[in-house]
Short mmCIF file of C-alpha atoms in Angstrom, two decimals:
data_model
loop_
_atom_site.label_atom_id
_atom_site.label_comp_id
_atom_site.label_asym_id
_atom_site.label_seq_id
_atom_site.Cartn_x
_atom_site.Cartn_y
_atom_site.Cartn_z
CA MET A 1 0.00 0.00 0.00
CA SER A 2 1.26 3.49 -0.81
CA TYR A 3 -1.66 5.79 0.08
CA ARG A 4 -5.42 6.16 0.13
CA LEU A 5 -7.44 9.32 -0.54
CA LEU A 6 -10.31 9.98 1.89
CA SER A 7 -12.63 12.52 3.48
CA TYR A 8 -13.20 12.77 7.22
CA GLN A 9 -15.03 14.83 9.82
CA SER A 10 -13.09 17.44 11.80
CA GLY A 11 -15.36 19.29 14.18
CA ARG A 12 -18.19 20.58 12.01
CA GLU A 13 -16.08 20.55 8.86
CA ALA A 14 -15.27 17.94 6.26
CA ARG A 15 -11.58 17.60 5.48
CA VAL A 16 -9.50 15.70 2.95
CA GLY A 17 -6.96 13.21 4.23
CA ILE A 18 -4.16 11.05 2.87
CA LEU A 19 -3.98 7.63 4.51
CA VAL A 20 -0.50 6.09 4.64
CA GLU A 21 -0.30 2.79 6.52
CA ASP A 22 -2.57 3.51 9.51
CA GLN A 23 -2.10 7.30 9.74
CA VAL A 24 -4.11 10.12 8.16
CA TYR A 25 -2.13 13.15 6.95
CA ASP A 26 -3.13 16.67 5.91
CA PRO A 27 -2.49 17.06 2.14
CA ALA A 28 -1.68 20.77 2.54
CA GLY A 29 1.61 19.86 4.18
CA ILE A 30 2.31 17.01 1.77
CA LEU A 31 1.43 18.89 -1.42
CA GLY A 32 2.68 22.28 -0.26
CA SER A 33 -0.59 24.05 -1.05
CA ASP A 34 -3.69 25.10 0.87
CA ALA A 35 -5.75 24.85 -2.36
CA TYR A 36 -6.44 21.14 -1.94
CA VAL A 37 -9.26 21.41 0.58
CA SER A 38 -11.28 18.46 -0.70
CA VAL A 39 -10.88 15.19 -2.55
CA LEU A 40 -12.61 16.80 -5.52
CA ALA A 41 -9.99 19.57 -5.59
CA ILE A 42 -7.23 16.94 -5.67
CA LEU A 43 -9.01 15.03 -8.45
CA GLN A 44 -9.38 18.19 -10.53
CA ASP A 45 -5.59 18.52 -10.54
CA TRP A 46 -4.92 14.78 -10.66
CA ARG A 47 -2.11 14.76 -13.22
CA LEU A 48 -0.01 16.81 -10.81
CA THR A 49 -1.24 15.61 -7.41
CA ARG A 50 -1.02 11.86 -8.05
CA SER A 51 2.76 11.87 -8.46
CA SER A 52 3.25 14.25 -5.52
CA LEU A 53 1.11 12.06 -3.27
CA ALA A 54 2.92 8.88 -4.30
CA LEU A 55 6.29 10.49 -3.60
CA ALA A 56 5.13 11.83 -0.24
CA ALA A 57 3.80 8.40 0.75
CA GLU A 58 7.15 6.81 -0.13
CA ARG A 59 8.96 9.33 2.09
CA ILE A 60 6.59 8.71 4.99
CA ILE A 61 6.96 4.94 4.72
CA ALA A 62 10.75 5.28 4.53
CA GLY A 63 10.77 7.49 7.62
CA LYS A 64 12.11 10.49 5.69
CA SER A 65 9.15 12.81 6.28
CA ARG A 66 8.38 15.11 9.20
CA ALA A 67 4.67 15.10 8.46
CA LYS A 68 2.52 14.28 11.49
CA GLY A 69 -0.45 11.96 11.11
CA VAL A 70 -3.50 10.96 13.13
CA PRO A 71 -4.42 7.28 13.60
CA VAL A 72 -7.21 6.41 11.16
CA LYS A 73 -9.14 4.75 14.00
CA ARG A 74 -9.51 8.18 15.60
CA VAL A 75 -11.17 9.90 12.63
CA LYS A 76 -14.74 9.67 11.41
CA LEU A 77 -14.66 8.72 7.75
CA LEU A 78 -17.06 10.37 5.32
CA ALA A 79 -17.84 9.43 1.73
CA PRO A 80 -14.50 9.82 -0.09
CA VAL A 81 -16.07 12.10 -2.72
CA LEU A 82 -18.62 14.12 -0.78
CA HIS A 83 -20.26 15.86 -3.72
CA PRO A 84 -19.49 13.93 -6.92
CA GLY A 85 -20.22 15.29 -10.33
CA ASN A 86 -22.37 12.73 -12.15
CA ILE A 87 -23.03 9.21 -10.91
CA TYR A 88 -23.41 6.69 -13.73
CA CYS A 89 -24.64 3.22 -12.78
CA ALA A 90 -24.36 0.12 -14.95
CA GLY A 91 -27.48 -2.02 -15.07
CA ALA A 92 -27.63 -5.76 -15.68
CA ASN A 93 -23.86 -6.13 -15.91
CA TYR A 94 -22.85 -9.39 -14.16
CA THR A 95 -23.46 -12.78 -15.75
CA ASP A 96 -24.29 -14.44 -12.42
CA HIS A 97 -26.69 -11.62 -11.47
CA MET A 98 -28.49 -11.81 -14.82
CA ALA A 99 -28.98 -15.55 -14.43
CA GLU A 100 -30.28 -14.97 -10.89
CA MET A 101 -32.79 -12.32 -12.00
CA ALA A 102 -34.01 -14.42 -14.92
CA ARG A 103 -34.77 -17.30 -12.55
CA ALA A 104 -36.50 -14.89 -10.12
CA HIS A 105 -38.89 -13.98 -12.95
CA GLY A 106 -39.46 -17.61 -13.95
CA ARG A 107 -37.27 -17.51 -17.06
CA GLU A 108 -34.27 -19.49 -18.17
CA PRO A 109 -31.07 -17.41 -18.45
CA GLY A 110 -30.42 -16.38 -22.03
CA PRO A 111 -27.63 -14.66 -23.94
CA THR A 112 -26.17 -11.51 -22.40
CA MET A 113 -26.60 -8.07 -23.90
CA LYS A 114 -22.98 -8.23 -25.05
CA GLU A 115 -23.64 -11.55 -26.80
CA ARG A 116 -26.63 -9.92 -28.49
CA GLY A 117 -24.42 -7.15 -29.83
CA GLU A 118 -25.70 -4.46 -27.46
CA LYS A 119 -23.67 -1.72 -25.77
CA PRO A 120 -23.25 -1.01 -22.03
CA TRP A 121 -26.33 0.56 -20.42
CA HIS A 122 -26.36 3.06 -17.55
CA PHE A 123 -28.82 5.03 -15.46
CA ILE A 124 -28.02 8.04 -13.26
CA LYS A 125 -28.25 8.45 -9.50
CA THR A 126 -28.62 11.82 -7.82
CA SER A 127 -25.40 13.08 -6.26
CA ARG A 128 -25.77 15.28 -3.21
CA SER A 129 -28.83 13.59 -1.71
CA SER A 130 -27.79 10.01 -2.48
CA ILE A 131 -24.18 9.99 -1.26
CA VAL A 132 -23.48 9.03 2.36
CA GLY A 133 -20.35 7.65 3.98
CA PRO A 134 -19.21 4.74 6.17
CA ASP A 135 -21.11 4.02 9.41
CA THR A 136 -24.04 6.14 8.26
CA THR A 137 -27.58 5.12 9.14
CA VAL A 138 -29.70 5.24 5.99
CA LYS A 139 -33.38 5.87 6.55
CA LEU A 140 -35.42 3.46 4.45
CA PRO A 141 -37.92 5.39 2.29
CA SER A 142 -41.43 5.29 3.71
CA TYR A 143 -42.93 4.48 0.31
CA SER A 144 -40.99 1.21 -0.10
CA GLN A 145 -41.09 -2.17 1.66
CA ALA A 146 -38.46 -3.78 -0.59
CA VAL A 147 -35.13 -1.94 -0.39
CA ASP A 148 -32.38 -4.12 -1.84
CA TRP A 149 -28.57 -4.13 -1.55
CA GLU A 150 -26.06 -4.07 -4.45
CA VAL A 151 -22.31 -3.97 -3.82
CA GLU A 152 -20.43 -2.34 -6.71
CA LEU A 153 -16.91 -1.45 -7.78
CA VAL A 154 -16.71 2.28 -8.46
CA ALA A 155 -14.33 3.92 -10.92
CA VAL A 156 -13.54 7.51 -9.89
CA ILE A 157 -12.76 9.76 -12.86
CA GLY A 158 -9.57 11.83 -12.57
CA ARG A 159 -9.41 13.75 -15.83
CA LYS A 160 -11.75 15.18 -18.45
CA ALA A 161 -12.48 12.55 -21.10
CA LYS A 162 -14.49 12.39 -24.32
CA ASP A 163 -14.69 9.74 -27.06
CA LEU A 164 -12.13 7.42 -25.50
CA PRO A 165 -11.30 4.13 -27.23
CA VAL A 166 -11.57 1.08 -25.01
CA GLU A 167 -7.81 0.54 -24.91
CA LYS A 168 -7.28 4.03 -23.43
CA ALA A 169 -10.40 4.26 -21.27
CA LEU A 170 -8.82 3.30 -17.96
CA GLY A 171 -6.33 6.15 -18.36
CA CYS A 172 -8.93 8.63 -17.09
CA VAL A 173 -9.53 6.70 -13.84
CA ALA A 174 -7.94 8.23 -10.74
CA GLY A 175 -8.84 5.31 -8.52
CA TYR A 176 -11.46 2.92 -7.21
CA THR A 177 -13.83 2.78 -4.27
CA ILE A 178 -16.94 0.82 -3.16
CA ALA A 179 -20.64 1.67 -3.31
CA ASN A 180 -23.94 0.16 -2.26
CA ASP A 181 -26.46 0.90 -5.02
CA LEU A 182 -29.54 0.70 -2.78
CA SER A 183 -32.70 0.02 -4.78
CA ALA A 184 -36.37 0.28 -3.85
CA ARG A 185 -37.58 -2.69 -5.91
CA ASP A 186 -41.33 -2.34 -5.27
CA VAL A 187 -41.57 1.10 -6.86
CA MET A 188 -39.61 0.26 -9.99
CA ARG A 189 -42.75 0.17 -12.12
CA ARG A 190 -45.69 2.53 -12.45
CA GLU A 191 -48.40 -0.07 -12.77
CA LYS A 192 -51.00 2.27 -14.28
CA ASN A 193 -48.70 2.75 -17.25
CA PRO A 194 -48.45 -0.26 -19.57
CA PRO A 195 -45.04 -2.00 -19.84
CA THR A 196 -44.76 -0.69 -23.40
CA SER A 197 -44.95 2.92 -22.19
CA PRO A 198 -41.69 4.88 -21.91
CA PHE A 199 -43.07 6.14 -18.59
CA HIS A 200 -43.55 2.68 -17.09
CA TYR A 201 -40.33 2.78 -15.02
CA ASP A 202 -39.71 5.13 -12.09
CA TRP A 203 -35.93 5.44 -11.77
CA VAL A 204 -36.02 8.33 -9.29
CA SER A 205 -38.14 6.52 -6.70
CA GLN A 206 -36.24 3.27 -7.13
CA LYS A 207 -32.65 4.54 -7.19
CA CYS A 208 -32.47 8.14 -5.93
CA PHE A 209 -33.97 8.35 -2.44
CA ASP A 210 -31.93 10.08 0.28
CA GLY A 211 -28.92 7.95 1.23
CA ALA A 212 -29.35 5.61 -1.73
CA CYS A 213 -25.61 5.47 -2.45
CA PRO A 214 -23.39 4.67 0.57
CA LEU A 215 -19.78 5.15 -0.56
CA GLY A 216 -16.45 4.30 1.04
CA PRO A 217 -14.17 3.81 2.74
CA TRP A 218 -11.56 5.63 0.57
CA ILE A 219 -10.15 5.84 -2.95
CA VAL A 220 -7.36 3.46 -3.91
CA PRO A 221 -5.20 4.92 -6.71
CA ALA A 222 -5.69 3.16 -10.05
CA SER A 223 -1.94 2.50 -10.17
CA GLU A 224 -2.40 0.04 -7.30
CA ILE A 225 -5.18 -1.95 -9.00
CA ALA A 226 -3.38 -4.04 -11.63
CA ASP A 227 -6.63 -5.35 -13.12
CA PRO A 228 -10.09 -4.08 -12.04
CA GLN A 229 -11.56 -7.24 -13.61
CA ARG A 230 -9.90 -9.60 -11.13
CA LEU A 231 -11.21 -8.46 -7.75
CA GLY A 232 -13.19 -10.43 -5.21
CA ILE A 233 -16.41 -8.67 -4.21
CA LYS A 234 -18.67 -9.46 -1.23
CA LEU A 235 -21.58 -8.11 0.79
CA TRP A 236 -23.04 -9.22 4.12
CA VAL A 237 -26.34 -8.33 5.77
CA GLY A 238 -25.66 -8.81 9.46
CA ASP A 239 -23.51 -11.93 9.62
CA GLU A 240 -25.07 -13.50 6.51
CA LEU A 241 -22.96 -13.47 3.35
CA MET A 242 -25.28 -12.46 0.54
CA GLN A 243 -23.03 -11.57 -2.40
CA ASP A 244 -19.77 -13.41 -3.11
CA SER A 245 -18.38 -13.04 -6.62
CA ASN A 246 -15.58 -11.54 -8.68
CA THR A 247 -15.42 -8.55 -11.01
CA ALA A 248 -14.39 -11.01 -13.72
CA GLN A 249 -18.12 -11.77 -13.94
CA MET A 250 -18.85 -8.37 -15.49
CA ILE A 251 -20.51 -8.55 -18.89
CA PHE A 252 -19.06 -5.20 -20.02
CA ASN A 253 -15.75 -4.54 -18.30
CA THR A 254 -14.84 -1.20 -16.73
CA ALA A 255 -12.96 0.07 -19.78
CA GLU A 256 -15.86 -0.79 -22.11
CA GLN A 257 -18.27 1.08 -19.85
CA ILE A 258 -16.09 4.19 -19.72
CA ALA A 259 -15.58 4.17 -23.49
CA MET A 260 -19.32 3.92 -24.08
CA LEU A 261 -20.17 6.69 -21.63
CA SER A 262 -17.49 8.98 -23.07
CA SER A 263 -18.99 8.52 -26.53
CA ARG A 264 -22.23 10.07 -25.23
CA VAL A 265 -21.11 12.59 -22.59
CA THR A 266 -17.93 14.29 -21.40
CA LEU A 267 -16.62 12.72 -18.21
CA TYR A 268 -15.18 15.06 -15.58
CA PRO A 269 -12.95 14.67 -12.51
CA GLY A 270 -15.11 13.55 -9.60
CA ASP A 271 -17.64 11.67 -11.72
CA LEU A 272 -18.36 8.17 -10.43
CA ILE A 273 -19.06 5.07 -12.49
CA LEU A 274 -20.76 2.24 -10.60
CA THR A 275 -19.94 -0.85 -12.64
CA GLY A 276 -22.78 -3.23 -11.73
CA THR A 277 -23.54 -5.79 -9.04
CA PRO A 278 -23.11 -9.58 -8.90
CA ALA A 279 -25.56 -12.29 -7.85
CA GLY A 280 -26.92 -12.44 -4.32
CA VAL A 281 -29.25 -9.44 -4.20
CA GLY A 282 -32.44 -9.58 -2.17
CA MET A 283 -34.73 -9.57 -5.21
CA GLY A 284 -33.61 -13.04 -6.17
CA ARG A 285 -34.55 -14.48 -2.76
CA LYS A 286 -37.47 -12.13 -1.92
CA ARG A 287 -35.61 -10.91 1.16
CA PHE A 288 -35.14 -7.17 1.70
CA LEU A 289 -33.53 -4.85 4.22
CA LYS A 290 -35.17 -4.37 7.60
CA PRO A 291 -34.74 -1.48 10.04
CA GLY A 292 -31.81 -2.02 12.38
CA GLU A 293 -29.81 -4.22 10.01
CA ARG A 294 -26.16 -3.55 9.20
CA VAL A 295 -24.73 -3.99 5.69
CA ARG A 296 -21.00 -4.66 5.20
CA LEU A 297 -19.29 -4.32 1.82
CA TRP A 298 -15.82 -5.53 0.77
CA ILE A 299 -13.79 -5.48 -2.43
CA GLU A 300 -10.36 -7.05 -2.73
CA SER A 301 -7.42 -4.59 -2.74
CA ILE A 302 -9.73 -1.72 -1.73
CA GLY A 303 -11.08 -2.50 1.73
CA GLU A 304 -14.44 -2.58 3.44
CA PHE A 305 -17.02 -0.40 5.14
CA SER A 306 -20.47 -0.82 6.65
CA HIS A 307 -23.64 1.14 7.22
CA LYS A 308 -26.96 0.60 8.98
CA VAL A 309 -30.56 1.06 7.86
CA ALA A 310 -33.39 2.45 9.98
#
């Protein structure tokens, strides 16, 4: 490990921190500038800050730095990107999850969208109202009795990107973090509109309620993730392991998703791309979150965090 990029609570303020081993450092001292007051500010200058942070982390680890840190156990972590730009979420993007959902609807699993010649598909989550951090208590929306969990690998964009080819798409990624794409399954459809209507689906109610995107615990630089398609990924509700898969199960890999999105919109530093969820969601077993339960999420080489629901 070299370093991790995070946000934490200091009094009434949110601050940016650099985690090296088990200590959190102020980036102002490391980067020699008071301009980097948030993770987003660091991401907006990523081409410069990433090398400076890596060098500073090496000096700290080697004992050559006078920077003073605070034990990470003594700080309250917040969502690493407090106010992201856009949040793009891949739908139906794991082979095991697609097979699970087909069976839940009484169908045999068929060819994937990629096998049918389709392109990656995304919806958008709200930013400011959806994002919450580790150890948050998310209030379940009063209009839903079927809020589901979905652990997802998140690519954090670190430079402006448009019309990227697949082979260069990962070059715009600053790092990776973890999200829970909470979903209110019982309000997904507007039943008074026929399934053929373009207004049949209600994406705001299903995906964008307050706290619908717990995010954490920090951002791991992309340089430390050799292959985002070879990471174990798990989620527990209480002590029960619900999701246990690998990012190799993605139908459209991370680079393919970024390339597709960049062909439609310009990606900016601080944008988040949630890359889909594997099998093991509540919809497949007709079991949903209950008040008082704790959800724990883990992705290999990144870490873990948890949150409660109420």
